Coordinates of C-alpha atoms in Angstrom, one line a residue:
M3 CA 39.7 37.7 77.5
A4 CA 36.5 35.8 77.7
G5 CA 37.2 32.1 78.5
R6 CA 34.6 30.6 76.2
P7 CA 33.4 31.5 72.7
Q8 CA 29.9 32.4 73.9
E9 CA 31.4 34.8 76.5
L10 CA 33.4 36.6 73.8
L11 CA 30.4 36.7 71.5
H12 CA 28.2 38.1 74.3
L13 CA 30.8 40.9 75.1
L14 CA 31.2 41.8 71.4
T15 CA 27.5 41.8 70.8
R16 CA 26.8 44.0 73.9
A17 CA 29.6 46.4 72.9
E18 CA 28.3 46.7 69.3
R19 CA 24.7 47.3 70.5
L20 CA 25.8 49.9 73.0
A21 CA 27.9 51.7 70.4
V22 CA 25.1 51.7 67.8
R23 CA 22.7 53.0 70.5
R24 CA 25.1 55.8 71.3
V25 CA 25.6 56.8 67.7
Q26 CA 21.9 56.5 67.0
S27 CA 21.2 58.9 69.8
V28 CA 23.3 61.5 68.1
L29 CA 21.9 60.7 64.6
D30 CA 18.3 61.0 66.0
E31 CA 18.8 64.8 66.2
F32 CA 19.1 64.8 62.4
E33 CA 16.5 62.1 61.6
C34 CA 19.2 59.8 60.2
S35 CA 19.5 56.0 60.8
V36 CA 22.8 54.3 61.5
E37 CA 22.5 52.4 58.2
A38 CA 22.0 55.7 56.3
W39 CA 25.0 57.1 58.1
R40 CA 27.1 54.1 57.2
V41 CA 26.1 54.5 53.5
L42 CA 27.0 58.2 53.6
D43 CA 30.3 57.4 55.3
L44 CA 31.4 55.0 52.6
L45 CA 30.3 57.3 49.8
S46 CA 32.2 60.2 51.5
D47 CA 35.5 59.0 49.9
G48 CA 34.2 60.4 46.6
R49 CA 35.0 57.3 44.6
G50 CA 31.4 56.0 44.1
H51 CA 30.5 52.5 45.2
N52 CA 28.3 49.8 43.9
M53 CA 25.2 48.5 45.7
T54 CA 27.0 45.3 46.9
A55 CA 29.7 47.4 48.6
L56 CA 27.1 49.7 50.2
A57 CA 25.1 46.7 51.5
D58 CA 28.2 45.2 53.0
H59 CA 29.2 48.5 54.6
A60 CA 25.8 49.2 56.0
F61 CA 25.2 45.5 57.1
L62 CA 22.0 45.4 55.1
P63 CA 20.4 42.8 52.8
A64 CA 20.2 44.0 49.2
P65 CA 16.5 44.8 49.1
S66 CA 16.8 46.9 52.3
L67 CA 19.8 48.7 50.9
T68 CA 17.9 49.5 47.7
R69 CA 15.0 51.0 49.7
L70 CA 17.5 53.1 51.8
V71 CA 19.4 54.3 48.7
D72 CA 16.0 55.2 47.1
Q73 CA 15.2 57.4 50.2
L74 CA 18.7 59.0 50.1
V75 CA 18.2 59.8 46.4
D76 CA 14.7 61.3 47.2
Q77 CA 16.4 63.5 49.8
N78 CA 19.0 64.6 47.3
L79 CA 21.8 63.2 49.3
V80 CA 22.9 60.5 46.8
Y81 CA 22.7 60.0 43.1
R82 CA 23.3 56.9 40.9
R83 CA 25.3 56.6 37.7
I84 CA 26.2 53.7 35.4
D85 CA 29.6 52.3 36.2
P86 CA 31.8 53.3 33.2
A87 CA 33.9 50.1 33.8
D88 CA 30.9 47.8 33.8
R89 CA 27.8 49.3 32.3
R90 CA 25.7 46.6 33.9
R91 CA 26.4 48.0 37.4
V92 CA 25.3 51.2 39.1
L93 CA 27.6 53.4 41.3
A94 CA 26.2 55.6 44.0
H95 CA 27.8 59.0 44.8
L96 CA 27.2 61.8 47.3
T97 CA 25.5 64.9 46.0
P98 CA 27.0 68.2 47.3
R99 CA 24.1 68.3 49.8
G100 CA 24.9 64.7 50.8
K101 CA 28.6 65.6 51.4
Q102 CA 27.5 68.5 53.6
R103 CA 25.1 66.3 55.5
W104 CA 27.8 63.6 56.0
Q105 CA 30.3 66.2 57.2
L106 CA 27.7 67.5 59.7
L107 CA 26.8 64.0 61.0
A108 CA 30.5 63.0 61.2
R109 CA 31.4 66.1 63.2
H110 CA 28.6 65.4 65.7
V111 CA 29.3 61.7 66.0
R112 CA 33.0 62.3 66.5
A113 CA 32.3 64.9 69.2
D114 CA 30.1 62.5 71.1
W115 CA 32.6 59.6 70.6
R116 CA 35.5 61.6 72.1
E117 CA 34.2 60.7 75.5
V118 CA 34.4 57.0 74.7
E119 CA 37.9 57.4 73.3
R120 CA 39.1 59.1 76.5
A121 CA 38.0 56.0 78.4
L122 CA 40.0 53.7 76.2
A123 CA 43.8 53.3 76.5
G124 CA 45.2 54.8 73.3
E125 CA 44.6 52.7 70.2
E126 CA 44.9 49.3 71.9
L127 CA 41.3 48.4 71.3
D128 CA 41.5 49.2 67.6
H129 CA 44.5 46.9 67.3
L130 CA 42.9 44.2 69.2
L131 CA 39.7 44.3 67.3
A132 CA 41.5 44.3 63.9
R133 CA 43.6 41.3 65.0
L134 CA 40.4 39.5 66.2
A135 CA 38.7 40.1 62.9
E136 CA 41.6 38.7 61.0
A137 CA 41.8 35.6 63.2
L138 CA 38.1 35.0 62.8
E139 CA 38.4 35.4 59.0
G140 CA 41.2 32.8 59.1
R141 CA 43.8 35.2 57.9
P142 CA 47.3 35.4 59.3
A143 CA 47.7 38.4 61.6
A144 CA 49.3 41.3 59.9
D145 CA 51.5 43.8 61.6
P146 CA 49.6 44.3 64.9
T147 CA 50.6 48.0 65.0
A148 CA 49.2 48.7 61.5
V149 CA 45.5 49.5 61.5
T150 CA 43.6 50.7 58.3
T151 CA 41.4 53.7 59.0
D152 CA 38.7 55.5 57.1
A153 CA 38.3 59.2 56.5
A154 CA 37.0 59.7 60.1
G155 CA 40.0 58.0 61.5
T156 CA 38.2 54.8 62.7
A157 CA 39.5 51.3 62.2
V158 CA 38.1 49.6 59.2
E159 CA 38.5 46.1 57.7
R160 CA 41.7 45.8 55.6
P161 CA 41.4 45.0 51.9
R162 CA 41.9 41.4 51.0

């Protein structure tokens, strides 16, 4: 492990940027941004999500997320509905076309990512990153063998 915090930060930043660059190279074929892919990914669970959850998942500030969702609505990939539990909030959902688009994108990203997965030793990296995230959040480490995954099978942040 990196000996100093700045070394760890440098390694993590470099890895994140390289990963995003790789995923973006796949998404470029479909004229899709990483942020739009992240929004479609979250919405792919079919439950509908509010704008705050989408902004958090896409790592975007609220105004940028609103513009992105507007574009996705214009492309008929996403639609908005009033949250029945809280009529002051809006939930976003995938349209059937949006679901097809997400499935296509996910299939291509997974196919490209297999090469990276082969280079990694099993799921060690997923476990290590999940434990690191928990330590940085100040939470006690959960079972190190338990990793929460999304529909694509990638590690995601555990609910609090």
